[in-house]
Amino acid sequence: MIPRLFITSGLQAGQTVNGSQAQAHYLKNVLRRAAGDAVCLFNGRDGEFAAHIADLRKAEVTFHLASQTRAQAAEPDIWLAFCLLKRDATDLVVQKATELGVSAVLPIVSGRTNVAGTNLDRLRAIATEAAEQSERLTVPALHQPQTLGALLAAWPRERTLAAAVERVAADPPGGQGGLLVGPEGGFSGGELDALHAAPFIQAVSLGPRILRAETAAIAGLALLLARSSW
Ligand code: SAM
């Protein structure tokens, strides 16, 4: 298997670029790679490149870029706003949302969210690894946690937001530019009123069963992304 790595530098055939300390550790100590071994690099802007390890030390790695193997291409532009869950469930949502192809992840704190915060650096690492594994050309943008009120106030009016609401007669998601999923305790009555009043929101159903929030996020995104072009 050729390791596929996300790096931040610009990519151009013939160049030598630096990887991170974590990538040096991963290549040397986990994958047991050495100078001369092949890698595949992408940075979210310049497509994907075939490269090889030029130099690999304990905490440093450089890559030499051969040729571009994929040009940067348009990807679906679907955003996931989800109320923060316990650590493992939040990690799962970020990983699966990245695999499924979201362009942005917006962690939300709602009235019934019972998690104080999250570690964005860890979530960024999870999203980066999922993008590497799933052969995406980008890593989704990861936003700072915000309240549900702040999300609704700032949401672009032209972007339809599918709000997953259980026990309502509504259509499945499809064609919207974003998905909103509530916390384990669901949205409060006041929050549901605010969602129904927002002109850019469509309440959507994910079926007759009550899904765990992480299941709702993954299933809703699968439905949304299956209908968007890529
Ligand atoms: N505690 C709530 C209850 O028992 O009524 C259930 C909340 S559910 C575990 C967490 C979130 O998943 C909900 O806020 C909603 O966004 C989403 N969800 C779960 N099942 C759904 C369904 N069948 N249709 C739409 N959304 C659903």
Coordinates of C-alpha atoms and ligand atoms in Angstrom, one line a residue:
M1 CA 0.0 0.0 0.0
I2 CA 1.3 3.4 -0.9
P3 CA 0.8 5.8 2.0
R4 CA -1.5 8.7 1.0
L5 CA -0.7 11.9 3.0
F6 CA -2.2 15.4 3.3
I7 CA 0.4 18.1 3.5
T8 CA 0.0 21.9 3.7
S9 CA 2.7 23.0 1.3
G10 CA 2.0 23.9 -2.4
L11 CA 2.6 20.9 -4.7
Q12 CA 4.4 21.1 -8.0
A13 CA 6.2 18.4 -10.0
G14 CA 9.9 18.3 -9.4
Q15 CA 9.7 20.1 -6.0
T16 CA 10.9 18.8 -2.7
V17 CA 8.5 19.5 0.2
N18 CA 8.6 19.0 4.0
G19 CA 6.2 16.7 5.8
S20 CA 5.3 17.1 9.5
Q21 CA 7.0 15.6 12.5
A22 CA 3.9 13.3 13.0
Q23 CA 4.3 12.1 9.4
A24 CA 8.0 11.3 9.9
H25 CA 7.1 9.2 13.0
Y26 CA 4.2 7.5 11.1
L27 CA 6.3 6.6 8.1
K28 CA 9.4 5.6 10.0
N29 CA 8.1 3.8 13.1
V30 CA 4.6 2.7 12.2
L31 CA 4.9 1.9 8.4
R32 CA 8.7 1.2 8.6
R33 CA 9.3 3.1 5.3
A34 CA 12.6 4.5 4.2
A35 CA 14.1 7.0 1.7
G36 CA 13.1 6.0 -1.8
D37 CA 9.7 4.6 -0.9
A38 CA 6.7 5.8 -2.7
V39 CA 4.0 8.1 -1.2
C40 CA 1.1 9.9 -2.6
L41 CA 0.5 13.6 -1.6
F42 CA -2.4 16.0 -1.7
N43 CA -3.0 19.4 -0.2
G44 CA -6.6 20.3 -1.0
R45 CA -5.6 22.8 -3.7
D46 CA -3.2 21.3 -6.2
G47 CA -4.6 17.8 -6.9
E48 CA -2.7 14.7 -6.0
F49 CA 0.9 13.8 -6.7
A50 CA 3.0 10.7 -6.9
A51 CA 6.1 11.3 -4.8
H52 CA 8.9 9.4 -2.9
I53 CA 10.5 9.9 0.4
A54 CA 13.7 11.9 -0.2
D55 CA 14.9 11.9 3.4
L56 CA 13.4 10.4 6.6
R57 CA 14.7 11.0 10.1
K58 CA 13.2 10.6 13.6
A59 CA 11.3 13.9 13.4
E60 CA 11.7 15.1 9.9
V61 CA 10.7 13.9 6.5
T62 CA 11.0 15.4 3.0
F63 CA 9.3 14.2 -0.2
H64 CA 10.3 14.6 -3.8
L65 CA 7.3 15.1 -6.1
A66 CA 7.3 13.2 -9.4
S67 CA 4.1 13.9 -11.3
Q68 CA 0.5 14.9 -10.8
T69 CA -1.8 11.9 -10.7
R70 CA -5.1 13.7 -10.2
A71 CA -6.1 17.3 -10.9
Q72 CA -8.0 19.2 -8.3
A73 CA -11.7 18.7 -9.0
A74 CA -14.9 20.1 -7.6
E75 CA -16.3 18.1 -4.7
P76 CA -19.8 18.2 -3.1
D77 CA -20.5 21.3 -1.0
I78 CA -22.6 19.9 1.8
W79 CA -22.1 21.1 5.4
L80 CA -22.8 19.1 8.5
A81 CA -24.0 20.9 11.7
F82 CA -24.4 18.5 14.6
C83 CA -24.9 18.9 18.3
L84 CA -21.8 17.8 20.1
L85 CA -21.9 14.2 21.4
K86 CA -19.7 12.2 23.8
R87 CA -16.1 11.9 22.6
D88 CA -16.3 8.6 20.7
A89 CA -19.6 9.5 19.0
T90 CA -18.3 12.9 18.0
D91 CA -15.1 11.3 16.6
L92 CA -17.2 8.8 14.7
V93 CA -19.4 11.5 13.2
V94 CA -16.4 13.5 12.0
Q95 CA -14.7 10.5 10.5
K96 CA -17.8 9.2 8.7
A97 CA -18.8 12.7 7.5
T98 CA -15.4 13.1 6.0
E99 CA -15.5 9.8 4.3
L100 CA -19.0 10.6 2.9
G101 CA -17.7 13.9 1.5
V102 CA -18.9 16.9 3.6
S103 CA -17.1 20.1 2.9
A104 CA -17.6 21.6 6.4
V105 CA -18.3 20.3 9.9
L106 CA -19.9 22.7 12.3
P107 CA -20.1 21.4 16.0
I108 CA -23.1 22.9 17.7
V109 CA -24.1 23.4 21.4
S110 CA -27.8 23.3 21.9
G111 CA -30.0 23.5 25.0
R112 CA -29.8 19.7 25.6
T113 CA -26.1 19.2 24.6
N114 CA -24.5 17.8 27.7
V115 CA -20.9 17.9 26.5
A116 CA -18.8 20.9 27.5
G117 CA -16.6 21.2 24.5
T118 CA -14.4 19.3 22.1
N119 CA -10.7 19.0 21.1
L120 CA -10.6 20.5 17.6
D121 CA -7.0 19.4 17.1
R122 CA -8.0 15.8 17.6
L123 CA -11.0 16.2 15.4
R124 CA -8.8 17.8 12.7
A125 CA -6.4 14.8 12.9
I126 CA -9.4 12.4 12.5
A127 CA -10.8 14.3 9.5
T128 CA -7.3 14.4 7.9
E129 CA -6.8 10.7 8.3
A130 CA -10.3 10.0 7.0
A131 CA -9.6 12.2 3.9
E132 CA -6.3 10.4 3.3
Q133 CA -8.0 7.0 3.6
S134 CA -11.0 7.8 1.5
E135 CA -9.0 9.3 -1.4
R136 CA -10.6 12.7 -1.1
L137 CA -8.7 15.6 -2.5
T138 CA -9.7 17.9 0.4
V139 CA -10.0 17.9 4.2
P140 CA -13.3 19.4 5.3
A141 CA -13.3 22.7 7.1
L142 CA -13.7 22.2 10.9
H143 CA -15.4 25.1 12.7
Q144 CA -15.3 26.2 16.3
P145 CA -18.3 25.0 18.3
Q146 CA -21.1 27.6 18.3
T147 CA -24.6 27.8 19.8
L148 CA -27.6 26.7 17.8
G149 CA -28.8 30.4 17.9
A150 CA -25.5 31.6 16.4
L151 CA -25.6 28.9 13.7
L152 CA -29.1 30.0 12.6
A153 CA -28.2 33.7 12.7
A154 CA -25.1 33.2 10.5
W155 CA -26.4 30.5 8.2
P156 CA -26.3 31.7 4.5
R157 CA -29.9 32.3 3.6
E158 CA -29.5 30.8 0.1
R159 CA -28.3 27.5 1.5
T160 CA -31.1 25.2 2.4
L161 CA -30.5 23.4 5.7
A162 CA -32.1 20.0 6.3
A163 CA -33.0 19.7 10.0
A164 CA -33.3 16.1 11.0
V165 CA -36.4 16.0 13.3
E166 CA -37.8 12.7 14.6
R167 CA -41.5 11.9 14.7
V168 CA -42.5 14.3 12.0
A169 CA -44.1 13.5 8.6
A170 CA -41.5 15.0 6.3
D171 CA -39.5 14.1 3.2
P172 CA -36.1 12.5 3.4
P173 CA -33.1 14.8 2.8
G174 CA -32.0 15.5 -0.7
G175 CA -31.0 18.6 -2.6
Q176 CA -30.2 20.7 0.5
G177 CA -26.8 22.3 1.2
G178 CA -26.5 21.2 4.8
L179 CA -27.8 18.8 7.5
L180 CA -28.5 19.7 11.1
V181 CA -28.7 16.9 13.7
G182 CA -29.8 17.3 17.3
P183 CA -28.2 16.0 20.5
E184 CA -29.1 12.7 22.2
G185 CA -31.9 14.4 24.1
G186 CA -33.3 15.9 20.9
F187 CA -34.1 19.6 20.2
S188 CA -36.2 21.4 22.8
G189 CA -39.7 22.7 22.0
G190 CA -38.3 26.3 21.7
E191 CA -35.5 25.1 19.4
L192 CA -38.0 23.2 17.2
D193 CA -40.1 26.4 16.9
A194 CA -37.0 28.4 15.9
L195 CA -36.1 25.7 13.3
H196 CA -39.6 25.7 11.8
A197 CA -39.6 29.5 11.7
A198 CA -36.4 29.8 9.7
P199 CA -37.1 30.2 6.0
F200 CA -34.0 28.3 4.9
I201 CA -34.7 25.2 7.0
Q202 CA -36.6 22.1 5.8
A203 CA -37.5 19.6 8.5
V204 CA -36.6 16.1 7.2
S205 CA -37.3 12.6 8.3
L206 CA -34.9 9.7 8.5
G207 CA -37.6 7.2 8.9
P208 CA -40.0 6.0 11.6
R209 CA -37.4 4.8 14.1
I210 CA -35.6 7.0 16.6
L211 CA -31.9 6.9 15.6
R212 CA -29.0 7.7 17.8
A213 CA -27.7 11.1 16.9
E214 CA -24.5 9.7 15.3
T215 CA -26.6 7.2 13.2
A216 CA -28.8 10.1 12.1
A217 CA -25.8 12.2 11.0
I218 CA -24.3 9.4 9.0
A219 CA -27.6 8.2 7.5
G220 CA -28.7 11.7 6.7
L221 CA -25.4 12.6 5.0
A222 CA -25.5 9.4 3.0
L223 CA -28.9 10.4 1.7
L224 CA -27.9 14.0 1.0
L225 CA -24.6 13.1 -0.7
A226 CA -26.0 10.3 -2.7
R227 CA -28.1 12.8 -4.5
S228 CA -25.5 15.5 -5.1
S229 CA -23.2 15.3 -8.1
W230 CA -19.6 14.3 -7.8
Ligands
SAM1 N1 -34.3 12.0 22.7 C1 -35.2 12.1 21.5 C2 -36.4 11.3 21.7 O1 -36.4 10.3 22.3 O2 -37.4 11.8 21.2 C3 -34.4 11.5 20.3 C4 -33.3 12.3 19.8 S1 -32.3 11.4 18.7 C5 -31.5 10.3 19.7 C6 -31.0 12.6 18.3 C7 -31.2 13.3 17.0 O3 -31.1 12.5 15.9 C8 -32.5 14.1 16.8 O4 -32.4 15.4 17.5 C9 -32.6 14.2 15.3 O5 -31.9 15.3 14.8 C10 -32.0 12.9 14.8 N2 -33.0 11.8 14.5 C11 -33.1 10.6 15.2 N3 -34.0 9.9 14.6 C12 -34.5 10.6 13.6 C13 -35.5 10.3 12.6 N4 -36.2 9.2 12.5 N5 -35.7 11.3 11.7 C14 -35.1 12.5 11.7 N6 -34.1 12.8 12.6 C15 -33.8 11.9 13.5

